[in-house]
CSV table of C-alpha atoms and ligand atoms in Angstrom, one decimal:
chain,number,residue,atom,x,y,z
Z,63,UNK,CA,41.4,219.6,342.0
Z,64,UNK,CA,44.0,222.1,340.8
Z,65,UNK,CA,44.6,225.2,342.8
Z,66,UNK,CA,45.3,227.5,339.9
Z,67,UNK,CA,42.2,227.2,337.7
Z,68,UNK,CA,40.8,229.4,334.9
Z,69,UNK,CA,38.9,231.4,337.5
Z,70,UNK,CA,41.9,232.0,339.8
Z,71,UNK,CA,41.3,235.3,341.7
Z,72,UNK,CA,38.3,236.0,339.5
Z,73,UNK,CA,35.3,235.9,341.8
Z,74,UNK,CA,32.4,237.0,339.5
Z,75,UNK,CA,31.2,236.0,336.1
Z,76,UNK,CA,31.9,239.5,334.7
Z,77,UNK,CA,35.4,239.4,336.0
Z,78,UNK,CA,36.0,236.0,334.3
Z,79,UNK,CA,34.7,237.5,331.0
Z,80,UNK,CA,36.7,240.6,331.3
Z,81,UNK,CA,39.9,238.6,331.9
Z,82,UNK,CA,39.3,236.2,329.1
Z,83,UNK,CA,38.1,238.7,326.5
Z,84,UNK,CA,40.4,241.7,327.2
Z,85,UNK,CA,43.3,241.2,329.7
Z,86,UNK,CA,44.5,237.8,328.8
Z,87,UNK,CA,44.9,238.7,325.1
Z,88,UNK,CA,47.2,241.7,325.6
Z,89,UNK,CA,51.0,241.2,325.2
Z,90,UNK,CA,53.4,242.2,327.9
Z,91,UNK,CA,55.5,245.3,328.1
Z,92,UNK,CA,57.7,244.9,331.1
Z,93,UNK,CA,59.2,248.4,331.3
Z,94,UNK,CA,61.1,247.9,334.6
Z,95,UNK,CA,62.9,244.7,335.4
Z,96,UNK,CA,66.4,243.5,336.4
Z,97,UNK,CA,66.9,240.7,334.0
Z,98,UNK,CA,70.4,240.2,332.7
Z,99,UNK,CA,70.9,241.4,329.1
Z,100,UNK,CA,73.6,238.8,328.8
Z,101,UNK,CA,71.2,236.0,329.7
Z,102,UNK,CA,68.9,237.2,326.9
Z,103,UNK,CA,71.8,237.7,324.4
Z,104,UNK,CA,73.2,234.3,325.0
Z,105,UNK,CA,69.7,232.7,325.2
Z,106,UNK,CA,70.6,231.1,328.5
Z,107,UNK,CA,69.5,227.6,329.0
Z,108,UNK,CA,68.8,226.8,332.7
Z,109,UNK,CA,70.2,223.5,334.0
Z,110,UNK,CA,67.6,223.0,336.7
Z,111,UNK,CA,64.8,224.5,338.6
Z,112,UNK,CA,67.1,225.9,341.2
Z,113,UNK,CA,68.9,228.1,338.6
Z,114,UNK,CA,65.8,229.6,337.1
Z,115,UNK,CA,63.7,229.8,340.2
Z,116,UNK,CA,65.6,230.0,343.5
Z,117,UNK,CA,68.9,231.5,342.7
Z,118,UNK,CA,68.9,235.1,343.8
Z,119,UNK,CA,65.2,235.1,345.0
Z,120,UNK,CA,65.1,237.1,348.2
Z,121,UNK,CA,61.3,236.6,348.6
Z,122,UNK,CA,61.9,232.9,349.0
Z,123,UNK,CA,65.0,233.4,351.2
Z,124,UNK,CA,62.9,235.5,353.6
Z,125,UNK,CA,60.1,233.0,353.7
Z,126,UNK,CA,62.6,230.2,354.4
Z,127,UNK,CA,64.4,232.1,357.2
Z,128,UNK,CA,61.0,232.9,358.7
Z,129,UNK,CA,60.3,229.2,358.6
Z,130,UNK,CA,63.4,228.4,360.6
Z,131,UNK,CA,65.5,227.2,357.6
Z,132,UNK,CA,69.2,227.7,358.2
Z,133,UNK,CA,71.1,230.0,355.8
Z,134,UNK,CA,73.0,227.1,354.3
Z,135,UNK,CA,69.8,226.3,352.4
Z,136,UNK,CA,69.0,229.9,351.4
Z,137,UNK,CA,72.2,231.6,350.2
Z,138,UNK,CA,74.7,229.1,351.6
Z,139,UNK,CA,76.6,226.0,350.3
Z,140,UNK,CA,73.8,223.4,350.2
Z,141,UNK,CA,73.5,221.8,346.8
Z,142,UNK,CA,70.8,222.9,344.4
Z,143,UNK,CA,68.4,220.0,345.2
Z,144,UNK,CA,68.8,220.4,348.9
Z,145,UNK,CA,67.9,224.1,348.6
Z,146,UNK,CA,64.9,223.3,346.4
Z,147,UNK,CA,63.8,220.7,348.9
Z,148,UNK,CA,64.1,223.3,351.7
Z,149,UNK,CA,61.9,225.6,349.7
Z,150,UNK,CA,59.4,222.8,348.9
Z,151,UNK,CA,59.1,222.1,352.6
Z,152,UNK,CA,58.5,225.8,353.3
Z,153,UNK,CA,55.8,226.3,350.7
Z,154,UNK,CA,52.9,224.8,352.7
Z,155,UNK,CA,53.9,227.2,355.5
Z,156,UNK,CA,53.5,230.2,353.2
Z,157,UNK,CA,49.7,229.9,352.9
Z,158,UNK,CA,48.2,233.4,352.5
Z,159,UNK,CA,51.7,234.8,351.6
Z,160,UNK,CA,51.8,235.8,347.9
Z,161,UNK,CA,54.7,233.4,347.6
Z,162,UNK,CA,52.2,230.5,347.9
Z,163,UNK,CA,50.1,231.8,345.0
Z,164,UNK,CA,53.1,232.8,342.8
Z,165,UNK,CA,54.7,229.4,343.3
Z,166,UNK,CA,51.7,227.5,342.0
Z,167,UNK,CA,51.0,230.0,339.3
Z,168,UNK,CA,54.6,229.7,338.1
Z,169,UNK,CA,54.7,225.9,338.2
Z,170,UNK,CA,51.5,225.8,336.2
Z,171,UNK,CA,52.3,228.4,333.6
Z,172,UNK,CA,55.9,227.3,332.9
Z,173,UNK,CA,55.7,223.5,333.3
Z,174,UNK,CA,52.0,222.7,333.4
Z,175,UNK,CA,52.5,221.3,336.9
Z,176,UNK,CA,49.3,221.3,338.9
Z,177,UNK,CA,50.1,219.6,342.2
Z,178,UNK,CA,50.7,221.5,345.4
Z,179,UNK,CA,54.4,221.8,346.1
Z,180,UNK,CA,55.5,220.3,349.4
Z,181,UNK,CA,58.0,217.8,350.7
Z,182,UNK,CA,56.2,214.8,349.2
Z,183,UNK,CA,55.9,216.2,345.7
Z,184,UNK,CA,59.3,217.9,345.6
Z,185,UNK,CA,61.2,215.1,343.8
Z,186,UNK,CA,58.5,214.7,341.2
Z,187,UNK,CA,58.3,218.5,340.5
Z,188,UNK,CA,62.1,218.8,340.4
Z,189,UNK,CA,62.5,215.9,337.9
Z,190,UNK,CA,59.6,217.1,335.6
Z,191,UNK,CA,60.7,220.7,335.6
Z,192,UNK,CA,64.3,219.9,335.0
Z,193,UNK,CA,63.4,217.6,332.1
Z,194,UNK,CA,61.4,220.4,330.5
Z,195,UNK,CA,64.2,222.9,331.1
Z,196,UNK,CA,66.9,220.8,329.5
Z,197,UNK,CA,64.9,219.5,326.6
Z,198,UNK,CA,62.2,222.0,325.9
Z,199,UNK,CA,61.9,225.6,324.8
Z,200,UNK,CA,62.2,227.3,328.2
Z,201,UNK,CA,65.4,229.1,327.5
Z,202,UNK,CA,65.7,232.9,328.2
Z,203,UNK,CA,64.5,233.8,324.7
Z,204,UNK,CA,62.0,230.9,324.6
Z,205,UNK,CA,60.3,232.2,327.7
Z,206,UNK,CA,60.0,235.8,326.3
Z,207,UNK,CA,58.2,234.3,323.3
Z,208,UNK,CA,56.0,232.0,325.4
Z,209,UNK,CA,54.8,234.9,327.5
Z,210,UNK,CA,54.2,237.2,324.6
Z,211,UNK,CA,56.7,239.8,325.9
Z,212,UNK,CA,56.6,242.5,323.2
Z,213,UNK,CA,59.3,244.6,325.0
Z,214,UNK,CA,61.2,244.8,328.2
Z,215,UNK,CA,63.6,247.3,329.8
Z,216,UNK,CA,66.5,246.2,331.8
Z,217,UNK,CA,68.2,248.3,334.5
Z,218,UNK,CA,71.7,249.4,333.6
Z,219,UNK,CA,74.5,251.5,335.1
Z,220,UNK,CA,75.6,254.4,333.0
Z,221,UNK,CA,79.1,252.9,332.9
Z,222,UNK,CA,77.8,249.6,331.5
Z,223,UNK,CA,78.8,248.7,328.0
Z,224,UNK,CA,75.8,248.6,325.7
Z,225,UNK,CA,77.4,246.0,323.5
Z,226,UNK,CA,75.1,243.2,324.8
Z,227,UNK,CA,72.0,245.3,324.1
Z,228,UNK,CA,73.3,246.0,320.6
Z,229,UNK,CA,73.9,242.3,320.1
Z,230,UNK,CA,70.3,241.5,321.1
Z,231,UNK,CA,68.9,244.2,318.8
Z,232,UNK,CA,70.9,243.0,315.9
Z,233,UNK,CA,69.9,239.4,316.6
Z,234,UNK,CA,66.3,239.9,315.3
Z,235,UNK,CA,64.8,238.7,318.6
Z,236,UNK,CA,61.1,239.5,318.4
Z,237,UNK,CA,61.0,240.9,321.9
Z,238,UNK,CA,62.4,244.4,321.9
Z,239,UNK,CA,65.0,244.8,324.7
Z,240,UNK,CA,66.1,248.2,325.9
Z,241,UNK,CA,68.4,249.5,328.6
Z,242,UNK,CA,67.3,251.9,331.4
Z,243,UNK,CA,69.7,254.6,332.7
Z,244,UNK,CA,70.1,254.1,336.4
Z,245,UNK,CA,72.8,256.4,337.8
Z,246,UNK,CA,72.5,255.7,341.6
Z,247,UNK,CA,76.2,255.5,342.0
Z,248,UNK,CA,76.7,259.0,340.8
Z,249,UNK,CA,75.1,260.3,344.0
Z,250,UNK,CA,77.3,258.3,346.5
Z,251,UNK,CA,79.8,261.0,347.4
Z,252,UNK,CA,79.8,260.0,351.1
Z,253,UNK,CA,81.7,256.8,350.2
Z,254,UNK,CA,84.8,258.4,348.7
Z,255,UNK,CA,86.5,255.2,347.6
Z,256,UNK,CA,83.4,253.8,345.8
Z,257,UNK,CA,82.6,257.2,344.3
Z,258,UNK,CA,86.0,257.6,342.8
Z,259,UNK,CA,86.1,254.1,341.5
Z,260,UNK,CA,82.8,254.6,339.8
Z,261,UNK,CA,83.8,258.0,338.5
Z,262,UNK,CA,86.9,256.5,336.9
Z,263,UNK,CA,84.7,253.9,335.3
Z,264,UNK,CA,82.5,256.6,334.0
Z,265,UNK,CA,85.5,258.4,332.6
Z,266,UNK,CA,86.6,255.3,330.7
Z,267,UNK,CA,83.1,254.5,329.4
Z,268,UNK,CA,82.5,258.0,328.1
Z,269,UNK,CA,86.1,258.6,327.1
Z,270,UNK,CA,86.3,261.8,329.0
Z,271,UNK,CA,89.0,262.9,331.4
Z,272,UNK,CA,87.1,263.7,334.6
Z,273,UNK,CA,88.8,266.4,336.7
Z,274,UNK,CA,86.0,268.9,337.5
Z,275,UNK,CA,82.3,268.8,337.9
Z,276,UNK,CA,81.8,270.0,334.3
Z,277,UNK,CA,83.7,266.9,333.0
Z,278,UNK,CA,81.6,264.7,335.2
Z,279,UNK,CA,78.4,266.1,333.9
Z,280,UNK,CA,79.6,266.0,330.3
Z,281,UNK,CA,80.5,262.3,330.7
Z,282,UNK,CA,77.1,261.5,332.2
Z,283,UNK,CA,75.4,263.3,329.3
Z,284,UNK,CA,77.5,261.5,326.7
Z,285,UNK,CA,76.4,258.2,328.3
Z,286,UNK,CA,72.8,259.4,328.3
Z,287,UNK,CA,73.2,260.1,324.6
Z,288,UNK,CA,74.6,256.6,324.0
Z,289,UNK,CA,71.7,255.0,325.9
Z,290,UNK,CA,69.3,257.0,323.8
Z,291,UNK,CA,71.0,255.8,320.6
Z,292,UNK,CA,70.5,252.3,322.0
Z,293,UNK,CA,66.7,252.8,322.3
Z,294,UNK,CA,66.7,253.7,326.0
Z,295,UNK,CA,63.8,256.0,326.8
Z,296,UNK,CA,63.7,256.0,330.6
Z,297,UNK,CA,65.9,256.5,333.6
Z,298,UNK,CA,65.4,255.1,337.1
Z,299,UNK,CA,66.6,256.0,340.6
Z,300,UNK,CA,66.4,254.1,343.9
Z,301,UNK,CA,66.4,256.7,346.6
Z,302,UNK,CA,65.4,257.0,350.3
Z,303,UNK,CA,63.5,260.1,349.4
Z,304,UNK,CA,63.8,262.6,346.5
Z,305,UNK,CA,66.7,265.0,347.0
Z,306,UNK,CA,65.7,268.6,346.3
Z,307,UNK,CA,67.7,270.9,348.6
Z,308,UNK,CA,68.8,274.2,347.2
Z,309,UNK,CA,72.1,273.7,345.6
Z,310,UNK,CA,74.2,275.9,343.3
Z,311,UNK,CA,76.7,274.8,340.7
Z,312,UNK,CA,79.5,276.4,342.7
Z,313,UNK,CA,78.4,274.4,345.8
Z,314,UNK,CA,78.1,271.2,343.8
Z,315,UNK,CA,81.5,271.7,342.2
Z,316,UNK,CA,83.2,272.2,345.6
Z,317,UNK,CA,81.6,269.0,346.9
Z,318,UNK,CA,82.7,267.2,343.8
Z,319,UNK,CA,86.3,268.4,344.4
Z,320,UNK,CA,86.1,267.2,348.0
Z,321,UNK,CA,85.0,263.8,347.0
Z,322,UNK,CA,87.6,263.5,344.2
Z,323,UNK,CA,90.3,264.5,346.7
Z,324,UNK,CA,89.0,261.6,348.8
Z,325,UNK,CA,88.2,263.9,351.7
Z,326,UNK,CA,85.1,263.5,353.8
Z,327,UNK,CA,81.8,264.6,352.3
Z,328,UNK,CA,79.4,265.3,355.2
Z,329,UNK,CA,75.8,264.0,354.9
Z,330,UNK,CA,74.3,267.4,354.4
Z,331,UNK,CA,76.8,268.1,351.6
Z,332,UNK,CA,76.0,264.7,350.0
Z,333,UNK,CA,72.4,265.6,349.9
Z,334,UNK,CA,73.2,269.0,348.3
Z,335,UNK,CA,75.2,267.2,345.6
Z,336,UNK,CA,72.5,264.7,345.0
Z,337,UNK,CA,70.0,267.4,344.7
Z,338,UNK,CA,72.0,269.2,342.1
Z,339,UNK,CA,72.4,266.0,340.1
Z,340,UNK,CA,68.8,265.0,340.3
Z,341,UNK,CA,67.9,268.3,338.7
Z,342,UNK,CA,70.5,267.7,336.1
Z,343,UNK,CA,69.3,264.2,335.3
Z,344,UNK,CA,65.7,265.3,335.0
Z,345,UNK,CA,66.8,268.0,332.5
Z,346,UNK,CA,68.5,265.4,330.4
Z,347,UNK,CA,65.4,263.2,330.5
Z,348,UNK,CA,63.0,266.1,329.7
Z,349,UNK,CA,65.1,267.2,326.7
Z,350,UNK,CA,65.0,263.8,325.2
Z,351,UNK,CA,61.4,263.0,326.0
Z,352,UNK,CA,62.3,260.2,328.4
Z,353,UNK,CA,60.4,258.9,331.4
Z,354,UNK,CA,62.0,259.2,334.8
Z,355,UNK,CA,61.2,256.5,337.3
Z,356,UNK,CA,61.7,257.2,341.0
Z,357,UNK,CA,61.6,254.2,343.4
Z,358,UNK,CA,61.4,255.9,346.8
Z,359,UNK,CA,61.4,254.8,350.4
Z,360,UNK,CA,63.0,251.4,350.7
Z,361,UNK,CA,65.1,250.9,353.8
Z,362,UNK,CA,68.0,248.7,352.6
Z,363,UNK,CA,70.4,246.2,354.2
Z,364,UNK,CA,69.0,246.6,357.7
Z,365,UNK,CA,70.8,243.6,359.2
Z,366,UNK,CA,74.5,244.4,359.5
Z,367,UNK,CA,75.5,241.0,360.9
Z,368,UNK,CA,74.0,239.2,357.9
Z,369,UNK,CA,75.4,241.9,355.6
Z,370,UNK,CA,78.9,241.0,356.9
Z,371,UNK,CA,78.3,237.3,356.6
Z,372,UNK,CA,76.7,237.0,353.2
Z,373,UNK,CA,76.9,240.5,351.6
Z,374,UNK,CA,74.4,243.2,350.7
Z,375,UNK,CA,71.0,242.9,348.9
Z,376,UNK,CA,70.3,239.4,350.2
Z,377,UNK,CA,66.8,239.9,351.5
Z,378,UNK,CA,67.3,242.2,354.6
Z,379,UNK,CA,65.4,245.2,353.3
Z,380,UNK,CA,62.2,246.7,354.6
Z,381,UNK,CA,59.9,249.6,354.0
Z,382,UNK,CA,61.3,252.9,355.3
Z,383,UNK,CA,59.4,255.8,356.7
Z,384,UNK,CA,61.1,259.0,355.6
Z,385,UNK,CA,58.8,262.0,355.0
Z,386,UNK,CA,58.4,262.1,351.2
Z,387,UNK,CA,55.9,264.9,350.4
Z,388,UNK,CA,57.9,268.1,350.9
Z,389,UNK,CA,61.0,267.2,349.1
Z,390,UNK,CA,59.2,265.5,346.2
Z,391,UNK,CA,56.9,268.5,345.9
Z,392,UNK,CA,60.0,270.8,345.8
Z,393,UNK,CA,61.6,268.6,343.1
Z,394,UNK,CA,58.5,268.6,340.9
Z,395,UNK,CA,57.9,272.3,341.4
Z,396,UNK,CA,61.5,273.2,340.5
Z,397,UNK,CA,61.4,271.1,337.4
Z,398,UNK,CA,58.0,272.4,336.4
Z,399,UNK,CA,59.1,276.1,336.9
Z,400,UNK,CA,62.2,275.5,334.7
Z,401,UNK,CA,60.1,273.7,332.1
Z,402,UNK,CA,62.3,270.6,332.6
Z,403,UNK,CA,59.6,268.3,334.0
Z,404,UNK,CA,59.9,264.9,332.2
Z,405,UNK,CA,57.3,262.2,332.2
Z,406,UNK,CA,57.6,260.5,335.6
Z,407,UNK,CA,56.6,257.3,337.3
Z,408,UNK,CA,56.7,257.5,341.1
Z,409,UNK,CA,56.8,254.2,343.0
Z,410,UNK,CA,56.4,254.3,346.8
Z,411,UNK,CA,57.7,251.6,349.0
Z,412,UNK,CA,55.5,252.6,351.9
Z,413,UNK,CA,51.8,252.2,351.4
Z,414,UNK,CA,51.3,255.2,353.7
Z,415,UNK,CA,52.5,257.2,350.8
Z,416,UNK,CA,49.9,256.0,348.3
Z,417,UNK,CA,47.7,259.0,348.7
Z,418,UNK,CA,50.6,261.4,349.2
Z,419,UNK,CA,52.1,260.5,345.9
Z,420,UNK,CA,48.8,260.3,344.0
Z,421,UNK,CA,47.7,263.7,345.1
Z,422,UNK,CA,51.1,265.4,344.7
Z,423,UNK,CA,51.6,264.2,341.2
Z,424,UNK,CA,48.0,265.4,340.4
Z,425,UNK,CA,49.2,269.0,341.0
Z,426,UNK,CA,51.8,268.7,338.2
Z,427,UNK,CA,49.8,267.2,335.4
Z,428,UNK,CA,50.2,269.9,332.8
Z,429,UNK,CA,47.7,269.0,330.1
Z,430,UNK,CA,50.4,268.0,327.6
Z,431,UNK,CA,50.6,264.2,327.8
Z,432,UNK,CA,47.9,261.9,329.1
Z,433,UNK,CA,49.0,260.6,332.5
Z,434,UNK,CA,52.3,262.5,332.3
Z,435,UNK,CA,52.9,261.8,336.0
Z,436,UNK,CA,52.1,258.3,337.0
Z,437,UNK,CA,51.6,256.5,340.3
Z,438,UNK,CA,53.8,253.5,339.8
Z,439,UNK,CA,52.5,250.0,340.1
Z,440,UNK,CA,52.5,248.3,343.6
Z,441,UNK,CA,56.2,247.7,344.3
Z,442,UNK,CA,58.3,245.2,346.2
Z,443,UNK,CA,56.5,244.5,349.5
Z,444,UNK,CA,53.3,245.7,348.0
Z,445,UNK,CA,53.1,243.6,344.9
Z,446,UNK,CA,50.5,241.2,346.3
Z,447,UNK,CA,46.7,241.3,346.0
Z,448,UNK,CA,46.1,243.7,348.9
Z,449,UNK,CA,48.9,246.1,347.8
Z,450,UNK,CA,47.9,246.0,344.2
Z,451,UNK,CA,44.3,246.8,345.1
Z,452,UNK,CA,45.5,249.7,347.4
Z,453,UNK,CA,47.4,251.2,344.4
Z,454,UNK,CA,44.5,250.7,342.0
Z,455,UNK,CA,42.0,252.2,344.4
Z,456,UNK,CA,44.2,255.2,345.3
Z,457,UNK,CA,44.9,256.0,341.7
Z,458,UNK,CA,41.2,255.6,340.8
Z,459,UNK,CA,40.2,257.9,343.7
Z,460,UNK,CA,42.8,260.6,343.2
Z,461,UNK,CA,43.6,260.4,339.4
Z,462,UNK,CA,42.8,258.5,336.3
Z,463,UNK,CA,43.0,254.7,336.4
Z,464,UNK,CA,42.2,254.7,332.7
Z,465,UNK,CA,45.6,256.4,332.0
Z,466,UNK,CA,47.7,254.0,334.2
Z,467,UNK,CA,50.7,252.4,332.4
Z,468,UNK,CA,50.3,249.2,334.4
Z,469,UNK,CA,52.3,246.5,336.0
Z,470,UNK,CA,56.0,245.6,335.9
Z,471,UNK,CA,57.8,242.5,337.2
Z,472,UNK,CA,60.7,244.4,338.7
Z,473,UNK,CA,62.3,241.0,338.8
Z,474,UNK,CA,65.7,239.4,338.3
Z,475,UNK,CA,64.1,236.1,337.4
Z,476,UNK,CA,62.8,234.7,334.1
Z,477,UNK,CA,60.2,232.9,336.2
Z,478,UNK,CA,58.3,236.1,337.1
Z,479,UNK,CA,56.2,236.8,334.0
Z,480,UNK,CA,53.0,235.4,335.5
Z,481,UNK,CA,53.1,238.4,337.8
Z,482,UNK,CA,51.5,240.3,334.9
Z,483,UNK,CA,48.7,237.7,334.8
Z,484,UNK,CA,48.4,237.9,338.6
Z,485,UNK,CA,48.0,241.7,338.3
Z,486,UNK,CA,45.5,241.5,335.5
Z,487,UNK,CA,43.3,239.0,337.3
Z,488,UNK,CA,43.2,241.3,340.4
Z,489,UNK,CA,42.3,244.3,338.1
Z,490,UNK,CA,39.5,242.3,336.3
Z,491,UNK,CA,38.2,241.0,339.6
Z,492,UNK,CA,38.0,244.5,341.0
Z,493,UNK,CA,36.3,246.0,338.0
Z,494,UNK,CA,34.0,242.9,337.4
Z,495,UNK,CA,32.7,243.1,341.0
Z,496,UNK,CA,31.9,246.8,340.6
Z,497,UNK,CA,30.1,246.3,337.3
Z,498,UNK,CA,28.0,243.6,339.0
Z,499,UNK,CA,27.2,245.8,342.0
Z,500,UNK,CA,26.3,248.8,339.9
Z,501,UNK,CA,29.3,251.0,340.8
Z,502,UNK,CA,30.4,250.8,337.1
Z,503,UNK,CA,28.1,250.6,334.1
Z,504,UNK,CA,27.4,247.2,332.8
Z,505,UNK,CA,29.3,247.9,329.6
Z,506,UNK,CA,32.0,245.4,328.9
Z,507,UNK,CA,33.3,247.2,325.9
Z,508,UNK,CA,33.8,250.4,327.8
Z,509,UNK,CA,35.5,248.7,330.8
Z,510,UNK,CA,37.3,246.2,328.6
Z,511,UNK,CA,38.9,249.0,326.5
Z,512,UNK,CA,40.3,250.4,329.7
Z,513,UNK,CA,41.6,247.0,330.7
Z,514,UNK,CA,43.4,246.7,327.4
Z,515,UNK,CA,44.9,250.1,327.9
Z,516,UNK,CA,46.2,249.4,331.4
Z,517,UNK,CA,47.6,246.0,330.4
Z,518,UNK,CA,49.6,247.1,327.5
Z,519,UNK,CA,48.5,250.0,325.2
Z,520,UNK,CA,48.9,252.9,327.7
Z,521,UNK,CA,52.5,251.9,328.4
Z,522,UNK,CA,53.3,251.4,324.7
Z,523,UNK,CA,51.9,254.9,323.9
Z,524,UNK,CA,53.4,256.6,326.9
Z,525,UNK,CA,57.0,255.3,326.9
Z,526,UNK,CA,57.7,255.9,323.2
Z,527,UNK,CA,60.1,253.0,322.9
Z,528,UNK,CA,61.3,252.5,319.4
Z,529,UNK,CA,59.0,250.3,317.3
Z,530,UNK,CA,56.8,249.5,320.3
Z,531,UNK,CA,53.3,250.7,319.5
Z,532,UNK,CA,49.9,250.2,321.1
Z,533,UNK,CA,48.3,247.0,319.8
Z,534,UNK,CA,45.5,249.0,318.3
Z,535,UNK,CA,47.9,250.9,316.0
Z,536,UNK,CA,49.4,249.3,312.9
Z,537,UNK,CA,53.1,249.0,313.1
Z,538,UNK,CA,54.9,251.6,310.9
Z,539,UNK,CA,58.4,251.0,311.9
Z,540,UNK,CA,60.1,247.7,310.8
Z,541,UNK,CA,60.6,245.5,313.9
Z,542,UNK,CA,64.3,245.2,313.6
Z,543,UNK,CA,65.1,248.8,313.1
Z,544,UNK,CA,65.4,251.5,315.7
X,742,ZN,ZN1,63.7,247.6,340.3
């Protein structure tokens, strides 16, 4: 019997009906991911299962390392099949880890493969999947179509050329693809060499001669304008915690000069500069009606030996435990007082912060936009069943689940779209059980409408992406026009 069946994760009859009648029918709006715009523009065809599934997947590397698999088979020089085989041998050892469920959900949804992956089935799975990848419709664009992805937002540096995005938009691709403005490198004054290199790139991309802070801000704003013209409607920041120290323009200008002169910027100064910029970025977002996303609290690159051996961002991150509440409250308060509070989605890496974030953002809902401040979907180490339920329960208890803008893949891989299905099944399972136990009314239309909203319609209405409308509203803008 297959592992992933129609009732996967759906433990009650009501849950099954909710999933079939409401959740499964909604398209996908993946408003935060790390897919390569180039892969989409060029409609990348994947040569084998390694390329589409294992390359760059730190979840799998971590599981393999924990299973005693040498690095040669994770990020090293082993050939693609050897690496795949090492993964296949590891899969049975991942029982109860989300990787086990994702693996079989993905094999089923992409290739119709139902067997359990292990050492004995590895060759058969490899051959079958590769055959479909090379002869079928599972190219980058084919996958977006197959999974009914209405729109997606990539993650882009302000210095990135938007030519690839423009090419996608002009191609008539049915999936709407938009950039997201992620200026993390603008804050890194502590690393003078990297900061100056990035600032020079910014100068070139904005065509501005950057000497003083004012030039730097003008260049950033020009790039923000360019992103807007390309359909971008959100920014994103990956931070340890939200920087919100008092910081005047004079102070920020002096710190900028220090960094540009390649002199040492002390940690306290760097925080002041970041605080100044975070206010500036929020103002830009507020003025244009964008949504600001904050990913807070990940402790990155913890293993220095492995960092030296194989480079950064290779699966050696963890959850951090910085205090979040005070600085985040100060940030929201300052923006609110200045009438520069944009729509915001706050993602916490640490589950300890679920209630902190949910209650804090509740204090800044200002009665203008439904769900203006959002508790972001379960992120990174939390995007498994338990973490998703924690997020849903916290939001339900402290805010309005009905206004939630829903799940994102946050993935670099084209094989991650079933994560939306995974989330939707957990959502329907939770609600179905509560309908059956009498905690929610036995009204499938009422609860079903909320499910449709969370799966797609809320995000479509909230983000305001060009030509992306809730499925209940008729399209008024031609699909291939911004
Ligand atoms: Zn991300």
